[in-house]
XYZ file of C-alpha atoms in Angstrom:
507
model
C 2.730 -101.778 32.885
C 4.768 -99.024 32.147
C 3.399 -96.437 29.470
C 5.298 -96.009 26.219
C 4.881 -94.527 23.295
C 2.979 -97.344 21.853
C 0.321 -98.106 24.515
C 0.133 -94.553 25.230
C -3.539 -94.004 25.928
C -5.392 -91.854 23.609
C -7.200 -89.844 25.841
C -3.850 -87.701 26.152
C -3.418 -84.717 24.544
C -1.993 -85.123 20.885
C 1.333 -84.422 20.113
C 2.857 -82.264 17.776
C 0.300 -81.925 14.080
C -2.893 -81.085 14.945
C -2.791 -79.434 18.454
C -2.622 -76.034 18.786
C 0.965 -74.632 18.548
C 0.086 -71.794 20.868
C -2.093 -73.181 23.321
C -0.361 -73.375 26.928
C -0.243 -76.889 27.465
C 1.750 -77.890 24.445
C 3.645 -74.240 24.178
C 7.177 -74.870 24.948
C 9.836 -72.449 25.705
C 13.829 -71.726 26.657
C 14.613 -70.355 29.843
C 14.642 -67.170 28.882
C 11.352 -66.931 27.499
C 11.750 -67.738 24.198
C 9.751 -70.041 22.281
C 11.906 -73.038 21.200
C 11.211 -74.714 17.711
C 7.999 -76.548 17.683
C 7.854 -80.354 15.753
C 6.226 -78.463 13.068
C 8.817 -77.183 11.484
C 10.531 -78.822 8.358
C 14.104 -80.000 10.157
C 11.565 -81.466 13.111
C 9.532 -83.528 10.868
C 12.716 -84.993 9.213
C 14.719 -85.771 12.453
C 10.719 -87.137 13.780
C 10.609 -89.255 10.699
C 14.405 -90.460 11.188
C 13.383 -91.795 15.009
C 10.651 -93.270 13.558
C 12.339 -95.462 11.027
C 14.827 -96.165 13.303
C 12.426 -97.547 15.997
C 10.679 -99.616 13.267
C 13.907 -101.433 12.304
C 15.983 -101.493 15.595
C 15.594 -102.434 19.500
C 14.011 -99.473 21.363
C 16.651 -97.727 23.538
C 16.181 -97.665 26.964
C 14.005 -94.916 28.364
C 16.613 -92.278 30.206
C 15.317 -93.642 33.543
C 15.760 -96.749 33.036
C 12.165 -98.359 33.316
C 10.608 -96.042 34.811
C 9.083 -93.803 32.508
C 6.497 -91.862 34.697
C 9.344 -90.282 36.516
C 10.749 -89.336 32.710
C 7.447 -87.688 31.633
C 6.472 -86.188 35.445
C 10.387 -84.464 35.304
C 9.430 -83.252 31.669
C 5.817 -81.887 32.790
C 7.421 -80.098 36.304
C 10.107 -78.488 33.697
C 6.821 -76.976 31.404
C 5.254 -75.715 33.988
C 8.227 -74.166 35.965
C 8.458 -71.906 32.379
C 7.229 -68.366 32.222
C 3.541 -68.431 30.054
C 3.825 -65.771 26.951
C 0.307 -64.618 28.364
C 1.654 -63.839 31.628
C 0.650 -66.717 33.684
C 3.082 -68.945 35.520
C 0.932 -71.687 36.153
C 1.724 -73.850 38.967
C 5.204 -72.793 41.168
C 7.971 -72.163 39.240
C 11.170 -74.318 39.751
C 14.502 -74.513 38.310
C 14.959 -76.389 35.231
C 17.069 -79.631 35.616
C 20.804 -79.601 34.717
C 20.770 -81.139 31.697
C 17.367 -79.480 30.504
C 19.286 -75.959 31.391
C 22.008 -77.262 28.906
C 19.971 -78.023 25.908
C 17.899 -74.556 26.818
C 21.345 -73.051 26.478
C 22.142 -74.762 23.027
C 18.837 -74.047 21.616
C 19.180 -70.182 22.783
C 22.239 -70.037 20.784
C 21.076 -71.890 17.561
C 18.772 -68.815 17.413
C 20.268 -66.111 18.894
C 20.760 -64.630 15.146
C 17.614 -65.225 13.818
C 15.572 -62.057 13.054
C 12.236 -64.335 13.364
C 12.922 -64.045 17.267
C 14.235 -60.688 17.444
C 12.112 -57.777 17.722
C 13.560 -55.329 14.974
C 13.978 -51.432 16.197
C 11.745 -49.142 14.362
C 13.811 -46.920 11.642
C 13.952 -43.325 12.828
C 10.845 -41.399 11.456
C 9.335 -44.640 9.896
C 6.151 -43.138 11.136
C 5.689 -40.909 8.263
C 4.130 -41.858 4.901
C 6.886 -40.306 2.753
C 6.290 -42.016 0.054
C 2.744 -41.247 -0.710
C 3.338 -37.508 0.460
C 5.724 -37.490 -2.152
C 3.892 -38.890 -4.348
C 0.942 -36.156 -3.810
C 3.372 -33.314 -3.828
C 4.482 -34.241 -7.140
C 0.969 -34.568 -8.573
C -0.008 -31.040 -6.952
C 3.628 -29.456 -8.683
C 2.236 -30.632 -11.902
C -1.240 -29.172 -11.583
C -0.308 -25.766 -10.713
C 2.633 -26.306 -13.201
C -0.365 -26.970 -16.023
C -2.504 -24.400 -14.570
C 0.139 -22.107 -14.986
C 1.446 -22.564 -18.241
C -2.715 -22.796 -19.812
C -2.971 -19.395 -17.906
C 0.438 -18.148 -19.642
C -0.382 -19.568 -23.336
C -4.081 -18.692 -23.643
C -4.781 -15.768 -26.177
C -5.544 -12.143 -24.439
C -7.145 -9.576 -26.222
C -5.818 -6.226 -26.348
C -5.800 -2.764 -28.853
C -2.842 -2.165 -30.712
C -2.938 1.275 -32.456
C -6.413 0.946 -32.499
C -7.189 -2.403 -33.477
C -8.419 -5.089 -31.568
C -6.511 -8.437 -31.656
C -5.192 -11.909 -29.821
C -2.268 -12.047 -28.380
C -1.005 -16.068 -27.724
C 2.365 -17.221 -26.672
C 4.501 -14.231 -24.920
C 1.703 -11.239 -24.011
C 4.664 -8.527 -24.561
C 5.618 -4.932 -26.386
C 8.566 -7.530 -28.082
C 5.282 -10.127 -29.069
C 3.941 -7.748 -30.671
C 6.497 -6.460 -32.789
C 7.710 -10.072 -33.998
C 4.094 -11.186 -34.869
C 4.098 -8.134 -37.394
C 1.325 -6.281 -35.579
C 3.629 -3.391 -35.444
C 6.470 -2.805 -37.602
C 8.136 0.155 -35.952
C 11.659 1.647 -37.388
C 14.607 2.437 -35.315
C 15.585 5.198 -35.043
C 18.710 7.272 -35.548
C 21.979 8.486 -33.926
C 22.248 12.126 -34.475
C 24.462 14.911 -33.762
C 23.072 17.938 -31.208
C 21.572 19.570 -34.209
C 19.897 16.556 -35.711
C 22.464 15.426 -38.102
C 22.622 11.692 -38.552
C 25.782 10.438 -37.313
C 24.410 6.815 -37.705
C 21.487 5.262 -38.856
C 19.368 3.080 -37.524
C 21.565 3.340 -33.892
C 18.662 5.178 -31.885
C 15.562 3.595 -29.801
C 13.959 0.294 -31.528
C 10.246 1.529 -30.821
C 8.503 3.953 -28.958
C 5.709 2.159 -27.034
C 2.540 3.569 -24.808
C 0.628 1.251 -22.535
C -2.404 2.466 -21.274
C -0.348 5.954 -22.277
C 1.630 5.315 -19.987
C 5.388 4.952 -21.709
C 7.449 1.761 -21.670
C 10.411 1.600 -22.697
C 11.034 -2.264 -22.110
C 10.351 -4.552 -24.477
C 9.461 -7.367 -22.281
C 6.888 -5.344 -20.629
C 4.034 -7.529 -19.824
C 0.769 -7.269 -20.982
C -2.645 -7.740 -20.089
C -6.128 -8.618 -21.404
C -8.116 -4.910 -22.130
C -4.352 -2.914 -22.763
C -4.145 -0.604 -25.231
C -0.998 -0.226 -26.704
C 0.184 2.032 -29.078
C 3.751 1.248 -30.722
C 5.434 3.966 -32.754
C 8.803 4.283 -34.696
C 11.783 4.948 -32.071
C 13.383 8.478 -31.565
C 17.143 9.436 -32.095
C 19.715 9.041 -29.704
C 21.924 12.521 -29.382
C 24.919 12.243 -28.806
C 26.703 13.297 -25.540
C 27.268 16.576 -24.794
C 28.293 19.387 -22.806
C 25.873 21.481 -21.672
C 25.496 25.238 -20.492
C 21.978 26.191 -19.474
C 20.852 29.703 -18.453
C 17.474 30.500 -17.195
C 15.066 32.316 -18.376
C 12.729 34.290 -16.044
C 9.094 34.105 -16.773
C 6.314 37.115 -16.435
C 3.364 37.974 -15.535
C 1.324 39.467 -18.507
C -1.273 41.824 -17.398
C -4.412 41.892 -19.371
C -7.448 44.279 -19.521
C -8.718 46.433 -16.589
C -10.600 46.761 -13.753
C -11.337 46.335 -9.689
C -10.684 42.221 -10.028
C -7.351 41.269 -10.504
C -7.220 37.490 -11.050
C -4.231 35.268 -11.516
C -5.045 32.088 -14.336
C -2.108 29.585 -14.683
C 1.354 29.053 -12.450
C 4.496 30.575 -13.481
C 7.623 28.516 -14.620
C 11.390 29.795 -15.942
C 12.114 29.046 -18.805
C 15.884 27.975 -19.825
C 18.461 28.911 -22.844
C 20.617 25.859 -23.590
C 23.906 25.648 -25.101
C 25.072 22.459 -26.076
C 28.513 21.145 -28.056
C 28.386 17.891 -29.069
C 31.174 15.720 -28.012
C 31.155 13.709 -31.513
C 30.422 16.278 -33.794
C 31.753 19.088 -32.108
C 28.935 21.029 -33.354
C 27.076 23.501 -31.157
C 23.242 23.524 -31.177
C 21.695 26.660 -28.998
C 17.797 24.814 -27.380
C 15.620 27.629 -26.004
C 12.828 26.469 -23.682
C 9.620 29.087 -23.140
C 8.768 29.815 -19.756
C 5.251 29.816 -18.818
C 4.055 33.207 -18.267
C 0.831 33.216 -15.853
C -2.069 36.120 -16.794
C -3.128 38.646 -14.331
C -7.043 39.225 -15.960
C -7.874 42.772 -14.955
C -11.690 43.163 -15.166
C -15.158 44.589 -13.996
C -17.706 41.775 -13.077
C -20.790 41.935 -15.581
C -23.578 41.371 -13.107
C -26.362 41.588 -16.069
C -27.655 44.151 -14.585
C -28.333 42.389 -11.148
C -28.135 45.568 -8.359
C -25.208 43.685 -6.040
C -22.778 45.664 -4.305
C -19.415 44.496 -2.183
C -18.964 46.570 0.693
C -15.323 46.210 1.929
C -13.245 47.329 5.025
C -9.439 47.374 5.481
C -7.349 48.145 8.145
C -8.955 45.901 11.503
C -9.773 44.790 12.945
C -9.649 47.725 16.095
C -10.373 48.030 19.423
C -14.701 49.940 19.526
C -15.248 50.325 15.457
C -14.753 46.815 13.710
C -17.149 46.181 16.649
C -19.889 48.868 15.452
C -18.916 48.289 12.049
C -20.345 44.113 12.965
C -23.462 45.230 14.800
C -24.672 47.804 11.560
C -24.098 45.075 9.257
C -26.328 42.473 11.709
C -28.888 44.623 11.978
C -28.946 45.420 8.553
C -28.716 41.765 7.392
C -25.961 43.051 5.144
C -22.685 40.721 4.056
C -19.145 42.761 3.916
C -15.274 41.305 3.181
C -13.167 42.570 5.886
C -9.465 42.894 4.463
C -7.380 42.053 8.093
C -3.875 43.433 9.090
C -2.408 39.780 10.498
C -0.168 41.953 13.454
C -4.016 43.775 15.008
C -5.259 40.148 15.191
C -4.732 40.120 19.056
C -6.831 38.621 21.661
C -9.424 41.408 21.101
C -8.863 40.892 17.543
C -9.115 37.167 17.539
C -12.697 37.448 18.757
C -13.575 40.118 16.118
C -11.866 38.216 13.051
C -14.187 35.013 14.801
C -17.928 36.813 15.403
C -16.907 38.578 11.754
C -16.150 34.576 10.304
C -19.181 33.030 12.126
C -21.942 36.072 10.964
C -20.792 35.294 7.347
C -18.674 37.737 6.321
C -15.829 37.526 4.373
C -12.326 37.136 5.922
C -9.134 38.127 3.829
C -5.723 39.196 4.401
C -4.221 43.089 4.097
C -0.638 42.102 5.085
C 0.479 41.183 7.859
C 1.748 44.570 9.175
C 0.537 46.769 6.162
C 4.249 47.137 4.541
C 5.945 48.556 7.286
C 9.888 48.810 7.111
C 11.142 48.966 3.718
C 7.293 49.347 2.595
C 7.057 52.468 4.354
C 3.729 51.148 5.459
C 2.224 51.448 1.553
C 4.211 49.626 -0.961
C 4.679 46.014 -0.903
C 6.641 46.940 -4.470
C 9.724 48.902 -2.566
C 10.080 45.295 -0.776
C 12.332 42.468 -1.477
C 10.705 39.411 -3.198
C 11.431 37.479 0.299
C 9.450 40.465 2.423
C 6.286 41.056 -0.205
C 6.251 37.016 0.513
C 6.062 37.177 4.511
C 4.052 40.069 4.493
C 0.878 37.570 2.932
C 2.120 34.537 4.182
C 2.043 35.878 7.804
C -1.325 37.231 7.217
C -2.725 34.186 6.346
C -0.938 32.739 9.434
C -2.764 35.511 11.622
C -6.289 34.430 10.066
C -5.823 30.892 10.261
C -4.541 31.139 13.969
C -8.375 33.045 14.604
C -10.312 30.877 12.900
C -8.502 27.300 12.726
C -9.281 27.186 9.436
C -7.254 27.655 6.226
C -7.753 31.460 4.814
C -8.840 33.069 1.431
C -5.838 33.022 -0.918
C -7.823 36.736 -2.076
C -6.074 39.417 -0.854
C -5.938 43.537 -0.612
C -2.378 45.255 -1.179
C -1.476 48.128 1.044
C -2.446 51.226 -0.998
C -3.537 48.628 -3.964
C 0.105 48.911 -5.372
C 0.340 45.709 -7.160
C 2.871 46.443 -9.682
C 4.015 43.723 -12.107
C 7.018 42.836 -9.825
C 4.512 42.215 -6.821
C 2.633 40.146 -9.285
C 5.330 38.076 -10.498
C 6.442 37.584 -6.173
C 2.955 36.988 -5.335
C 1.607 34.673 -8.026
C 2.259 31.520 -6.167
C 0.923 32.317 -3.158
C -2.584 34.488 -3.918
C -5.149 33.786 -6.407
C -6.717 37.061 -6.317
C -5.948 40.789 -5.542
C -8.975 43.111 -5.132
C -9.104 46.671 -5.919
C -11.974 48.911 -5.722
C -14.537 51.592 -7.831
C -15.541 53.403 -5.166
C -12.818 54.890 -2.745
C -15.314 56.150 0.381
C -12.231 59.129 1.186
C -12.838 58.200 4.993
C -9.363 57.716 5.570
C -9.234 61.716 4.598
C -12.204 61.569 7.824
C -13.967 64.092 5.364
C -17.092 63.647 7.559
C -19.855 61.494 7.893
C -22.338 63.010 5.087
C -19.453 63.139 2.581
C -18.788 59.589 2.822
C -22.161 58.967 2.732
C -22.888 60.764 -0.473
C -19.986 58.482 -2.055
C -21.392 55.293 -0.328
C -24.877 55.976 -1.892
C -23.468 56.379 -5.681
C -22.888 52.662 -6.188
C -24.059 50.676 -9.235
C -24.723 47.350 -10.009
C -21.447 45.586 -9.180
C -19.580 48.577 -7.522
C -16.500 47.495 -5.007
C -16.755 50.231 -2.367
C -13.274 51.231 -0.286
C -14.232 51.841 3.418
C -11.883 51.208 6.607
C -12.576 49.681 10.384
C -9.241 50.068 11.794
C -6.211 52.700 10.838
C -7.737 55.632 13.287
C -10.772 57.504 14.322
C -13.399 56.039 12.002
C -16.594 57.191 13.569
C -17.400 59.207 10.467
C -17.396 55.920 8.848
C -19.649 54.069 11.612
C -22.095 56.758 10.691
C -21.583 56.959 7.135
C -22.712 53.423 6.922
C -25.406 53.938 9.033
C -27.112 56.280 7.167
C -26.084 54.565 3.079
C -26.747 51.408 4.017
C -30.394 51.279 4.314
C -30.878 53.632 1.545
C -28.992 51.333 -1.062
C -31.246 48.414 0.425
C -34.688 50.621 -0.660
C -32.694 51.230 -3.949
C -32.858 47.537 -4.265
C -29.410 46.444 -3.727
C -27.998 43.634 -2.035
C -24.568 43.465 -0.405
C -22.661 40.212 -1.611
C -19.041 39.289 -0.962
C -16.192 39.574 -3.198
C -15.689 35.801 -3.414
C -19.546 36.285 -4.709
C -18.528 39.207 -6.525
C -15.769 37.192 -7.829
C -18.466 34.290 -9.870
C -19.557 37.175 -12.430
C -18.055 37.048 -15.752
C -15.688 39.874 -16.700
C -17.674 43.015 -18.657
C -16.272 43.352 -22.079
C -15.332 46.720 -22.455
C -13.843 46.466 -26.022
């Protein structure tokens, strides 16, 4: 007997609720792969139930091959298992669908062509990024440095305000300070160019130090530790026009003596005429220049037996070079004024062994005033040529030794007048006389300069030469004083030694 619905036997798989909607044998699809609408849905059950009733009440219609419903359900199964499997496998060998199978595919495909449950949507560009939580954490992280910021900003700092210690909260500023009545400074006028008040109360609000350093900005922020000082504000003048004429400063000589030291830096002065442009009054402003000293002394050795043996003119060619090996063997120090032109190759080596055996090395001009100097006068000069002359000495020395040179120097015949002083000041610290002029540049003989060499006292500059001539007299001079002064007791020191005894008060 032919199987229907109704003897169907029950070892076949179930039907529709209850089986597995995805398992392979019941999975049902269109013919291009999608899966049609299983019995489970809500429109299936009510079109299922619809059959149903009408079965109960009406003739069954005749199955669509006629009797024969095996070939019905074999055509069905061959058309299940032709479909593609979602997992890939095809099962047995595909075959074409039937023609009127193909056209209910077809009508099913379309139903659902629109449906987004069987579309596969298109990611959104850059849905890949949590935006929303970054957001969310960049927001919270604005508002803690935002509250970390303004607790840092309103927290009390102590600072000094003319001299007392206090808390400053809210705005840490000179203006802060002013409104929170810690300082009460008053403004200050608008005066004419001799002081008259033109208006009150028109000048600077406050006159403020930080850390005395001046501000003039009231919104000049403060810190915890400043100390501020806040002070009534000065005038305003008014404008002006201005004629200014300079006044040269001097060199004030003081005292006397072989040491000639320069304290303190020169500076003009100026004479100012100003005619207010307001007022039309006229207010004359002097400004003092600063006049440096030149100390003239003798060095107070307190009784200490120290001499300073010096030599001018070298180096030269045989005698600086005698002059050296007396001293060594002697164990003697000297100063050893240099003219910067004899500071040849020969010369170079002398200045050096001189430098290196500890003597002192200082400048005597560079070509001993020559020209307008006539070779003795640094005063009959220009200001521009007494200049060279020590600045290319030092040159000379500093070439020898590549080191900077002593800023103490000799003057050519010791003519350092007051204009010399006032060219020279910025450029020397020290110009060194003497108290004991040897005469061997008069080459009065050996035994005269001897005699002069051996009447030193404590603290005695003596005046000897190296270079300038024949000085073989003075060679042997030395010679023969040298070690006599040494069993007198006296030791031979340099003038920048000479130079750390007080000055002798002579008053």
């Amino acid at each position: 007997m032919p199987e229907t619905p109704h003897n169907r036997s029950n070892d076949r798989p179930q039907q529709g609720r209850g089986r597995n909607p995805r398992s392979s044998e019941t999975a049902r699809f269109t013919v291009d792969g999608r899966p049609e609408r299983r019995a489970g849905s809500a429109a299936d059950r009510s079109a299922n139930a619809t059959r149903q009733s009408r079965s109960a009440h009406s003739p069954r219609e005749a199955a669509p091959y006629g009797r024969d419903a095996d070939a019905y359900r074999r055509r069905v199964q061959a058309d299940r298992t032709s479909r593609p499997d979602p997992r890939g496998n095809t099962g047995r060998s595909e075959r074409q669908p039937a023609p009127a199978i193909a056209q209910r595919a077809a009508r099913l495909h379309a139903s659902y062509r629109d449906d987004d449950r069987y579309r596969a949507k298109a990611p959104r560009a850059g849905s890949g990024f949590p935006w929303k939580p970054a957001l969310i954490a960049a927001i919270a992280f604005a508002c803690i440095v935002g509250g970390v910021f303004f607790f840092i900003q309103t927290r009390p700092i102590a600072i000094t305000v003319n001299g007392e210690q206090l808390e400053l909260g809210g705005s840490k500023d000179i203006a802060a300070i002013i409104e929170a009545g810690y300082a009460t400074p008053k403004t200050g006028d608008f005066v004419a160019v001799d002081g008259e008040v033109l208006e009150a109360g028109k000048g600077e609000a406050f006159t403020a130090y930080v850390n005395s350093q001046k501000v003039d900005d009231a919104k000049t922020g403060l810190k915890a530790g400043d100390a501020v000082t806040i002070a009534d504000g000065a005038n305003t003048v008014e404008p002006s026009q201005d004629t200014v004429e300079p006044i040269p400063f001097e060199v004030v000589q003081e005292g006397s003596g072989p040491l000639h030291v320069i304290d303190g830096e020169g500076a003009d002065g100026s004479k100012v005429t100003k005619v207010g442009d307001i007022s039309g009054k006229t207010f004359v402003e002097e400004n003092e220049p600063k006049n440096p000293v030149c100390r003239y002394y003798y060095p107070d050795t307190g009784g200490e037996k120290v001499i300073a043996l010096t030599f001018d003119d070298g180096p030269w060619p045989d005698y600086t070079e005698q002059v050296l090996d007396i001293l060594a063997e002697n164990d003697v120090k000297a100063t050893f004024f240099t003219v910067g032109d004899r500071i040849n190759e020969n010369g170079k080596a002398l200045v050096k062994r001189a430098h290196d055996e500890g003597h002192q090395i200082c400048t005597h001009t560079f070509d001993h005033a020559s020209g307008d100097g006539k070779g003795v006068d640094l005063g009959l000069m220009s200001a521009e040529q007494q200049i060279e002359e020590v600045t290319k000495g030092y040159d000379a020395i500093r070439d020898a030794l590549g080191t900077d040179p002593s800023t103490v120097i000799r003057t050519p015949g010791g003519n350092f007048g007051a204009d010399v002083q006032k060219n020279l000041s910025p450029h020397i610290s020290s110009e060194i006389g003497w108290t004991i002029d040897s005469g061997d540049w008069r080459l009065p003989g050996a035994d005269a300069i001897a005699e002069q060499l051996k009447s030193a006292w404590p603290g005695a500059i003596i005046l000897c030469h190296d270079g300038g001539g024949d000085r073989s007299q003075t060679v042997a001079a030395i010679r023969e004083a040298i070690p006599y002064l040494k069993e007198q007791g006296y030791t031979f020191i340099t003038i920048d030694e000479m130079l750390e005894y007080p000055a002798k008060d002579v008053s």
